[in-house]
XYZ file of C-alpha atoms in Angstrom:
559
model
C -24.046 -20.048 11.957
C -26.866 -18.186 13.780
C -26.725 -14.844 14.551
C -25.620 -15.058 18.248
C -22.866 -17.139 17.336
C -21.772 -14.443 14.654
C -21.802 -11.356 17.091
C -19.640 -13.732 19.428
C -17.215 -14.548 16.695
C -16.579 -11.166 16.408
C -16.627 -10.363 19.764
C -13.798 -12.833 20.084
C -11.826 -11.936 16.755
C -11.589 -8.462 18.471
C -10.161 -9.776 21.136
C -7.280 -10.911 19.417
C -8.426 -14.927 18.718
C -7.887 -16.237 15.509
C -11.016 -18.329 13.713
C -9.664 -21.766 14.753
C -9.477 -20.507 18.449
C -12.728 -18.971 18.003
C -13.958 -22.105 16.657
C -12.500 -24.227 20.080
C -14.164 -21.618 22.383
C -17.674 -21.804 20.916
C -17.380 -26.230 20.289
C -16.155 -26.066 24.556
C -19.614 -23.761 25.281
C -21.436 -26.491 23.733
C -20.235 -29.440 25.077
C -16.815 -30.033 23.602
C -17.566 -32.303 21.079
C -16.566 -31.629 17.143
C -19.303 -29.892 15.154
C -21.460 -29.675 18.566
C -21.590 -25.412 17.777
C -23.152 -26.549 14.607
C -21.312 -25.567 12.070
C -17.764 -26.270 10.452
C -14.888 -24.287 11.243
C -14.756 -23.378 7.125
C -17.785 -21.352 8.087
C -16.197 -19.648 10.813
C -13.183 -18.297 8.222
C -16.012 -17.743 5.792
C -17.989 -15.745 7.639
C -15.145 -13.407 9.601
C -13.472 -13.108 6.078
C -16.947 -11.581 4.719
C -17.221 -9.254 7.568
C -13.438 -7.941 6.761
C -14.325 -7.521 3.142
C -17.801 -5.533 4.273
C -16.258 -3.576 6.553
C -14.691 -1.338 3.934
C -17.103 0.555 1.800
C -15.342 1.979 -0.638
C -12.249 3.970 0.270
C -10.363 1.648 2.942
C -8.001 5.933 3.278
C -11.617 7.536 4.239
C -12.677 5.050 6.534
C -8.924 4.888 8.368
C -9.385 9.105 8.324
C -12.772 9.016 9.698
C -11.589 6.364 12.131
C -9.577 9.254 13.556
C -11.796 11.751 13.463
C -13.850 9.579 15.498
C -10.880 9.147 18.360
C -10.426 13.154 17.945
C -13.854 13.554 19.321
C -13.363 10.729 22.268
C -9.954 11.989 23.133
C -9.452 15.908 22.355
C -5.729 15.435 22.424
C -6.050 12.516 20.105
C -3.430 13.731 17.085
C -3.351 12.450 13.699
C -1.710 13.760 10.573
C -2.098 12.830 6.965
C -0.980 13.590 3.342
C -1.990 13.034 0.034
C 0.071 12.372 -3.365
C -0.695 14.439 -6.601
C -2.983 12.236 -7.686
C -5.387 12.621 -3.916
C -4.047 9.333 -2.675
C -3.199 8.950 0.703
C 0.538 9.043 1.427
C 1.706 8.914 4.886
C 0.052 9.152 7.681
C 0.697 9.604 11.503
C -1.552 9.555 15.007
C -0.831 9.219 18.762
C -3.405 9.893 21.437
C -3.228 11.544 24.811
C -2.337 8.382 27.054
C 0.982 7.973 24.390
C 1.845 12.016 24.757
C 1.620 11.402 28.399
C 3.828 8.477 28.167
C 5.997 10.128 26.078
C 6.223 12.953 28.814
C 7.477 10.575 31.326
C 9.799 7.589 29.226
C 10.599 9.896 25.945
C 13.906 10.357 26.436
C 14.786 7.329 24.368
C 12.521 6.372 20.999
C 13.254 3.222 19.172
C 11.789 2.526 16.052
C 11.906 0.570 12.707
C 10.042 0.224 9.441
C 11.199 -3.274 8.528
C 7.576 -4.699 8.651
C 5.099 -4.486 5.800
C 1.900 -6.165 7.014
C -0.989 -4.425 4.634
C -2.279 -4.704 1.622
C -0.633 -1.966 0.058
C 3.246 -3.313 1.313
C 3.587 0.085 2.910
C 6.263 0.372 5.376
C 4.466 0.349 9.412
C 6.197 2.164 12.084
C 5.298 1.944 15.405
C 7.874 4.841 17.984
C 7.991 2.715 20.979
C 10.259 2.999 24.431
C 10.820 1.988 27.586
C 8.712 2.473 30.873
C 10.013 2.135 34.482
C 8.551 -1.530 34.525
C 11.520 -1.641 31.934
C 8.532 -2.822 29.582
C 7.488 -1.561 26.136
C 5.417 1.720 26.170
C 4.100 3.158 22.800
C 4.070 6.134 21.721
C 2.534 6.512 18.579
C 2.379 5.107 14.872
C 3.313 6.217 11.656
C 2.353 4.320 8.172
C 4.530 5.531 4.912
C 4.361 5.388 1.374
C 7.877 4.887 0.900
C 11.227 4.821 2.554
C 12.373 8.598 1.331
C 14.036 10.845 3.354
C 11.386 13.167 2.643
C 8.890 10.860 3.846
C 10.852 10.018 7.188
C 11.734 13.851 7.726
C 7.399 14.392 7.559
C 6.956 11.463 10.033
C 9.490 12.617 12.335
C 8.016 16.606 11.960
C 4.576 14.799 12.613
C 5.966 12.896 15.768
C 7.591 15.791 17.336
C 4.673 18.653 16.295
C 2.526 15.653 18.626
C 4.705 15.954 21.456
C 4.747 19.496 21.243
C 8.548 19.845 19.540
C 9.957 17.732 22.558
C 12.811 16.089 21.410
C 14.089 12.833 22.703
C 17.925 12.335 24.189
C 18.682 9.093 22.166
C 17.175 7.011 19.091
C 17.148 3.328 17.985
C 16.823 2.115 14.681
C 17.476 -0.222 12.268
C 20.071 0.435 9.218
C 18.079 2.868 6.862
C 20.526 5.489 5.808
C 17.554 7.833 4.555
C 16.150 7.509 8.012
C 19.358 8.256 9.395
C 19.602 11.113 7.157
C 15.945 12.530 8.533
C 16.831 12.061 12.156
C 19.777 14.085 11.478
C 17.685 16.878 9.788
C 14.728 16.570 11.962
C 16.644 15.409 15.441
C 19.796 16.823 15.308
C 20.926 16.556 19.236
C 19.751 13.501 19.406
C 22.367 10.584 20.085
C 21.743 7.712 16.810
C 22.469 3.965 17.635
C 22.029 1.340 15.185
C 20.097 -1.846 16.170
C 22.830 -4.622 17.011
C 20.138 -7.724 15.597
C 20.040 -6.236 12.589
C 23.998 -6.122 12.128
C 24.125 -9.412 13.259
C 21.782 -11.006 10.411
C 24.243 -9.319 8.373
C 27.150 -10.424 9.864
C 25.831 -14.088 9.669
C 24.693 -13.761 5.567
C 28.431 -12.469 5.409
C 30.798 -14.154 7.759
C 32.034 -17.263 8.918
C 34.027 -19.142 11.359
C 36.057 -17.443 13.528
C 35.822 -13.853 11.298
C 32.349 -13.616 12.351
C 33.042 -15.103 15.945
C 36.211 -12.389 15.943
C 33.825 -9.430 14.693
C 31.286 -9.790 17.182
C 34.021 -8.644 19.670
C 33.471 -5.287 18.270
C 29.831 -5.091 18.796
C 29.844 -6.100 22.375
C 33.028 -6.162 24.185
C 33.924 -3.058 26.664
C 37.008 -1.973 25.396
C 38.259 1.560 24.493
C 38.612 3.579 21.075
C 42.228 2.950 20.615
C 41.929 -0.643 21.168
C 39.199 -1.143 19.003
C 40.920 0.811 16.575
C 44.007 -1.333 16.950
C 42.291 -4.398 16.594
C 40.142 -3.331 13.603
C 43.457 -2.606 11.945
C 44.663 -6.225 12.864
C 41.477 -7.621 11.635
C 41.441 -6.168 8.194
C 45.154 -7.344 7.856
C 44.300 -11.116 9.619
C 41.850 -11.879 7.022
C 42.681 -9.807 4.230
C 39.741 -7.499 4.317
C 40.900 -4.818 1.336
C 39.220 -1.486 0.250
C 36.712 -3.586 -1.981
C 34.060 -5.060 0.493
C 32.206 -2.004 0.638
C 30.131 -3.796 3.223
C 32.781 -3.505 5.616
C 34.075 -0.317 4.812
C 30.342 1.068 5.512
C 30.467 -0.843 8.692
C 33.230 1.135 9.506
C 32.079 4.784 8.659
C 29.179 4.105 10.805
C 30.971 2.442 14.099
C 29.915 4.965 16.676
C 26.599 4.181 16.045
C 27.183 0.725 17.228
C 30.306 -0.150 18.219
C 30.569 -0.587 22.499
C 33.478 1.279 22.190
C 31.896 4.386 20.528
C 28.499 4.120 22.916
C 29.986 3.268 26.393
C 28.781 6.045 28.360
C 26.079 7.193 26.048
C 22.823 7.160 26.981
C 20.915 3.946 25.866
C 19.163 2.725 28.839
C 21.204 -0.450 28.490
C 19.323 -1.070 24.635
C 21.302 -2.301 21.973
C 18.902 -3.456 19.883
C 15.496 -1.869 18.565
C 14.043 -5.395 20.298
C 11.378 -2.981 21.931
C 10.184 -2.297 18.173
C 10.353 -6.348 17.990
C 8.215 -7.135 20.529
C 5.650 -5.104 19.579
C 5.884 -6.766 15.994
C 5.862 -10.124 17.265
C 2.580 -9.316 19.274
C 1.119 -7.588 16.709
C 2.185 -10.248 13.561
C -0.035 -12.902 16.117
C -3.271 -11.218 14.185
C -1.915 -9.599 11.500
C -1.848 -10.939 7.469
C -0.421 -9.808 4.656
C -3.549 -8.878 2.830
C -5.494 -6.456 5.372
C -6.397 -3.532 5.187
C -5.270 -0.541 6.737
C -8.570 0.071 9.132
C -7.982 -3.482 10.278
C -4.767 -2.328 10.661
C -5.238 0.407 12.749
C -7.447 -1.537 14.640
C -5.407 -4.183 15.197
C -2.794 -1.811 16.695
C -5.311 -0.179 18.807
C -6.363 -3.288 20.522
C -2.769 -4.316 21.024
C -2.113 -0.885 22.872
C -4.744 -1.303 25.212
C -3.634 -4.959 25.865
C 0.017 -3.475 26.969
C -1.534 -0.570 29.185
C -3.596 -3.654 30.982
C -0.306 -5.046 31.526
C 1.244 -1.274 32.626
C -1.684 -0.738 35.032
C -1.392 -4.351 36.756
C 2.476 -3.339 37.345
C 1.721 -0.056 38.304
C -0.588 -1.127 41.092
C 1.864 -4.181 41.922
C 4.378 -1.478 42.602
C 2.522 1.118 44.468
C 1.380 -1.422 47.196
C 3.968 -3.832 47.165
C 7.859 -3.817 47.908
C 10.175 -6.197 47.050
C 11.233 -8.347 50.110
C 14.473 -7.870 51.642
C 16.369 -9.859 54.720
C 16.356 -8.706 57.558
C 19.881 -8.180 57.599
C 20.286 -6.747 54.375
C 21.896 -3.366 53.336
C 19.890 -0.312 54.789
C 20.752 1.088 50.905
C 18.992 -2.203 49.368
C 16.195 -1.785 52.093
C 15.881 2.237 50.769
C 15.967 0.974 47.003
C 12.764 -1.649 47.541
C 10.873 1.009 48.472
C 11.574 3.766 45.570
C 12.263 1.400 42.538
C 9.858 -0.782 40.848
C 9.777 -4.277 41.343
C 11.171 -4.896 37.769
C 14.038 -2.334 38.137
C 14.911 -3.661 42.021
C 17.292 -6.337 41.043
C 19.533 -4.026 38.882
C 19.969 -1.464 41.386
C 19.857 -3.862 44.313
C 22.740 -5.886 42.357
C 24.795 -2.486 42.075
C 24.378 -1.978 46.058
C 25.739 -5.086 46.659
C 28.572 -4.947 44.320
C 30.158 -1.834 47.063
C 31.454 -4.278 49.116
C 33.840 -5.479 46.637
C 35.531 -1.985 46.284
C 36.971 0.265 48.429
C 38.085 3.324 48.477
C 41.996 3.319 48.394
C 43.261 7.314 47.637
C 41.259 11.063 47.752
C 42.721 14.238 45.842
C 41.795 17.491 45.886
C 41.152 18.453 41.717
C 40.006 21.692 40.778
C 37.675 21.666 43.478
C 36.334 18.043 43.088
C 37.302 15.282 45.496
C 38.831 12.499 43.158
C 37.908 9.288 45.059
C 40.265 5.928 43.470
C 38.360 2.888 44.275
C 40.200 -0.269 44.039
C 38.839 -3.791 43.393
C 39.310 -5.717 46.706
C 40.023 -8.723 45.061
C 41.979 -7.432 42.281
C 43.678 -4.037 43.679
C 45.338 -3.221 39.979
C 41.264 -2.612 38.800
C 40.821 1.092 39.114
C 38.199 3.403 38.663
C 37.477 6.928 39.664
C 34.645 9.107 41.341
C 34.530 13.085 40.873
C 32.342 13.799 43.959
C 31.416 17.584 44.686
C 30.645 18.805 48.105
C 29.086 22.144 48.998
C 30.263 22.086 52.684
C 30.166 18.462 53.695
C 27.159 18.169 52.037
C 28.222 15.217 48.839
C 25.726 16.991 45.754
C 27.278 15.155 43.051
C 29.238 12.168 41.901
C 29.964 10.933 38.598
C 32.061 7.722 37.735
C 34.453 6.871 35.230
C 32.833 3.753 34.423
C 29.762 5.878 33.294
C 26.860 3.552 34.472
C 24.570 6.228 35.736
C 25.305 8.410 32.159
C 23.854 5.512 30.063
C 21.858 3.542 31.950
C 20.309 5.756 34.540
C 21.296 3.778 37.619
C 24.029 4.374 40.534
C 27.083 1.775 40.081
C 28.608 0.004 42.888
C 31.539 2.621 42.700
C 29.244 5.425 43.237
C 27.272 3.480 46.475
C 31.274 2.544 47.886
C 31.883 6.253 47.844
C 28.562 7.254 49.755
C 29.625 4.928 51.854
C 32.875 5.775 52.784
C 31.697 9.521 52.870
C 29.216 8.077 55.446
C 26.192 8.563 53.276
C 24.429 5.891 54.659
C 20.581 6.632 55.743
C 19.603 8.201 52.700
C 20.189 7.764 48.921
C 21.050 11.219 47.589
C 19.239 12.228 44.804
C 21.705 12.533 42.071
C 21.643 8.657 42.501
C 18.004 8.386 41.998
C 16.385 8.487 37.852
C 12.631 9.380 38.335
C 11.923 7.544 35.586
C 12.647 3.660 37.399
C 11.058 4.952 40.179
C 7.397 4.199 41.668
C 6.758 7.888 41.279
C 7.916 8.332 37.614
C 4.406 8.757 36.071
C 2.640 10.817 38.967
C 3.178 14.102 37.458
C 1.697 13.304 33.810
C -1.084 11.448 34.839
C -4.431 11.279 32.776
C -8.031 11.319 33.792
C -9.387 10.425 30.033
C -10.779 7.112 29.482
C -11.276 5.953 25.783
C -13.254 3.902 24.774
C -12.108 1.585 21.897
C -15.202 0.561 20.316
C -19.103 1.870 19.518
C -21.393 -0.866 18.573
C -24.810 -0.841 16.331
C -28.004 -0.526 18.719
C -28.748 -4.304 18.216
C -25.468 -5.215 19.279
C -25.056 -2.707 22.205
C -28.712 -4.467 23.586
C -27.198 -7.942 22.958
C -24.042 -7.189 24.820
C -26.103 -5.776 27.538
C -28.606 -8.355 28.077
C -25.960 -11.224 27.563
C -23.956 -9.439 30.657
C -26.452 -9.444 32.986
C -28.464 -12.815 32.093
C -25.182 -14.679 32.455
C -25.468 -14.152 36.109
C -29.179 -14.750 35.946
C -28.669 -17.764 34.327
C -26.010 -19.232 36.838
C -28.439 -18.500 39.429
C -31.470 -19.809 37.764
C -29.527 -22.920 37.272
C -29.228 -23.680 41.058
C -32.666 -24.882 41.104
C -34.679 -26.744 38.460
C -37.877 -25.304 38.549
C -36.190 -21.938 38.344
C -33.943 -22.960 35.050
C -37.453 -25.060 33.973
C -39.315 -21.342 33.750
C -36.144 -19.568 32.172
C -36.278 -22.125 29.708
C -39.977 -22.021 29.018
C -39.363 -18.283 28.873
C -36.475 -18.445 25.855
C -38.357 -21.008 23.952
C -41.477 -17.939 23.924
C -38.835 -15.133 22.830
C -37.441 -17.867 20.231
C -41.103 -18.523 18.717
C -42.016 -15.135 18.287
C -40.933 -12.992 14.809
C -38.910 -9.678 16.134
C -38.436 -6.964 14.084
C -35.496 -4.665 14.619
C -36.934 -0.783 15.201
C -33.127 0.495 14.203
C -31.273 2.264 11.771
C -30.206 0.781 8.838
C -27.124 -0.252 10.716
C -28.387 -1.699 13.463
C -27.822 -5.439 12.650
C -24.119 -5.054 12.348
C -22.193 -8.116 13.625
C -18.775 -6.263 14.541
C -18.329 -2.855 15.988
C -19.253 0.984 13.950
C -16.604 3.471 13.730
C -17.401 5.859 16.631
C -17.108 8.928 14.010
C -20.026 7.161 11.955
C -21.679 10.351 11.116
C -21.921 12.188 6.937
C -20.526 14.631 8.716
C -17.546 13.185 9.789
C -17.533 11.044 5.734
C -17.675 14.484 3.834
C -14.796 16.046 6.021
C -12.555 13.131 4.364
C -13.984 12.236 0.830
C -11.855 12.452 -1.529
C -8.821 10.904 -0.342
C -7.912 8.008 -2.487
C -6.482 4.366 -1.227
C -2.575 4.465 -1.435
C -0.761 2.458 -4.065
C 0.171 -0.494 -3.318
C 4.561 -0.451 -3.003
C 6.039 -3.661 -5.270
C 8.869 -4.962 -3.355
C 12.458 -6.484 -4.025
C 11.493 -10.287 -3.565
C 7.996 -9.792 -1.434
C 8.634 -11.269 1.703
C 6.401 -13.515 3.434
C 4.498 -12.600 6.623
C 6.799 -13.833 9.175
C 10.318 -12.741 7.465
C 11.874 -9.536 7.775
C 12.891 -7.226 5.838
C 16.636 -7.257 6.402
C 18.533 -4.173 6.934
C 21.778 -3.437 5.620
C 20.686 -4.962 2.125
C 23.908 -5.616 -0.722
C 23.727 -1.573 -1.237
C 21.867 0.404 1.196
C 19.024 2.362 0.854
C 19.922 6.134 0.167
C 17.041 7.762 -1.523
């Protein structure tokens, strides 16, 4: 491979391509023919495998701490934490910078996160605290990489996540079955409302159950139905198929149902989440570049470059929502018009499908209660389908209305029963703002906006030239290539550059194919020496890169 073709194959493995991509991309540049980049795609594997394995000097711990000492100094509110083990190795660790605060500022009220995934060299468990945005699209808001699965270990990350977003707590958590997390957010969160992950009771369900017990227990995951019914039917359950005090499985499941039952969370406030699948997409983007033997700076690095891929993505719908609105006929609802223009296109269709769900109800009785107007609205089809609506006036001004169905208390967004009742109260221009969540709106990041840009890479001086003279001579080139006399002289020029013998006037690092750490300073190295690599964790049955740890293993964690 010569040189220029190495400092592209990097170029491209940090943008996310594997070597066989890599390998396509540089065979199309020259001419799309097998072997026409010169060299065999062994050599491409060989080579970006070398680089990995000479990226790490030493202490893979002091280069990830020195890697954050370097974002400190980009990004003043970049925050990381660390800890070492009695014997100076490095333990957990924990970092979020200023863009995820901000986030966190605007879509914190619910966290979901997981540590099922062990993607390092060391099997430690990786836990990225992720949520949702207004685009209803994952938004991250910081990382957290652990030694073990202790509650003392989870009850440091979660001190470490909430001393970064300056002891704000979040209304509602997501995570997978780990009783000694459980245990932490209980110490460490203790208003905040715990749901289990429904895809992770479901794997168990289907190692456990079959036929119609499991088809029968997935009622009580996902069907609306009260406490006392599901209590009734749990009863008749157990006695149907003979579940007795033995299967401790079950009896767990049990002790635990508010946490996921629909009957125990109706009303509570989930954004509509059942699942930690937030946590899951990130994984699956992330396990497109990740391996089982990395390190943990590749790591890192790997989640860095995956974070600025999704705030692209935020930034494209941000801008698609600030000077767009979705279309509406002409004839449509002026409430539906009213909702194009203050949701985001992604959240539109769920409140637009609430609007028109109005017409279907109607109110059919008012009562006076303790100084609230109890509105009964009826199903128009089906008058025996009842809900109410506790509406407070201050004059004939309507201030407030909550529902029995409890849509806006878990999900953030106005039911149909709410919009009837503005309706028939002749609310019609406007949508009050008790029906409004800033954070599906257009608006909901305005007031925690950031000026900092950060920049994700420094390169050696060779490679910083390189990149610049490769940006502008591509448009030289295309020009040049209109004419040939023109592209006859660039050539004549390259083939003089190529005779001559250049010798590089940089530091000793100034040759380096892939990107320095921006903290590459002994100054930055001696704050850091010292700390040791972590040991490597030895697993029940190591599993293999693309299977997950299961949760809600034969006897649950409880450490």
């Amino acid at each position: 491979m010569k040189e220029a073709q190495k400092a592209e194959a990097i170029r491209l493995s940090l943008a996310g391509l594997r070597p066989c991509q890599i390998m396509d991309v540089m065979e199309k540049s020259h001419g799309g023919a097998p072997g026409a980049a010169g060299f065999l795609c062994q050599d491409m594997y060989n080579f970006i495998a070398r680089q990995k394995k000479e990226k790490v000097h030493g202490s893979d711990a002091e280069y990830v701490l020195n890697f954050m000492d370097g974002k400190k100094e980009e990004d003043p509110e970049f925050f990381f934490k660390y800890n070492k083990d009695d014997e100076g190795r490095l333990q957990n660790i924990f970092w979020s910078d200023s863009q995820s605060q901000v986030d966190y500022e605007a879509f914190g009220d619910v966290v979901v996160f997981d540590s099922t995934y062990r993607v390092n060299r060391y099997n430690l468990p990786f836990v990225p605290f992720v949520g949702l945005d207004n685009h209803r699209k994952t938004v991250m808001f910081g990382c957290g990489i652990l030694s073990n699965e202790t509650v003392a270990s989870y009850v440091w990350l979660l001190q470490a996540f909430l001393e970064a977003m300056r002891q704000r707590h979040p209304r509602s958590v997501i995570t997978d079955g780990d009783l000694a997390m459980a245990k932490a957010i209980e110490v460490m969160m203790p208003g905040a409302d715990h749901r289990l992950c429904s895809w992770h009771i479901e794997q168990n369900m289907v190692k456990r159950l079959r036929g119609n017990k499991l088809k029968e227990f997935r009622r009580f995951i996902y069907t609306h139905m009260d406490v006392e019914q599901f209590e009734r039917e749990w009863a008749e359950y157990r006695s149907r198929h003979k579940i007795t005090e033995n299967d401790l499985w079950m009896g767990m499941l049990y002790e635990l149902r508010k946490k996921w039952s629909t009957a125990y969370t109706k009303g509570r406030y989930f954004l509509g989440m059942v699942s930690n699948q937030r946590s899951e997409s990130l994984n699956a983007r992330l396990h497109k570049h990740l391996e089982r033997r990395m390190s943990l700076i590749d790591l890192v690095e790997h989640f860095q470059a995956c974070t600025v891929s999704t705030r692209r993505r935020q930034i494209e719908l941000d801008a698609q929502a600030q000077h767009g609105v979705k279309f509406t006929d002409r004839s449509a609802d002026p409430f539906e018009k009213r909702v194009a223009r203050i949701f985001t296109p992604d959240m539109f269709p769920k409140v637009k499908e609430q609007v028109r769900r109005l017409h279907k109800w109607k109110v059919t009785e008012v009562t006076l209660d303790n100084g609230f107007l109890l509105h009964e609205v009826s199903s128009i089809e089906n008058t025996s389908r009842r809900v109410q609506v506790r509406c407070t006036f201050e004059g004939a001004l309507l201030v407030n209305a909550t529902c029995q169905c409890r849509m806006m208390e878990s999900e953030a967004i106005a039911c149909g029963h709410i919009f009837c009742v503005l309706r028939h109260n002749n609310v019609v221009e406007e949508i009050p703002a008790f029906c409004i969540s800033l954070r599906w709106t257009k608006e909901a990041k305005k007031a925690f906006q950031t000026e900092l840009g950060i920049s994700t890479q420094v390169w050696s001086e060779q490679m910083d030239r390189f990149h610049a003279l490769r940006n502008k001579g591509n448009c030289a080139l295309f020009k040049a290539s209109k004419s040939e006399a023109e592209t006859e002289r660039v050539m004549q020029f390259f083939d003089g550059i190529m005779s001559k013998e250049i010798e590089n006037n940089g530091s000793a690092h100034a040759t380096s194919f892939g990107p320095l750490p921006t903290h590459f300073s002994a100054a930055h190295r001696s704050s850091t020496s010292g700390v040791l690599d972590p040991k490597k964790i030895i697993s029940k049955g190591a599993p293999s890169l693309r299977k997950r740890w299961k949760a809600y293993p034969e006897f649950w964690r409880t450490n």
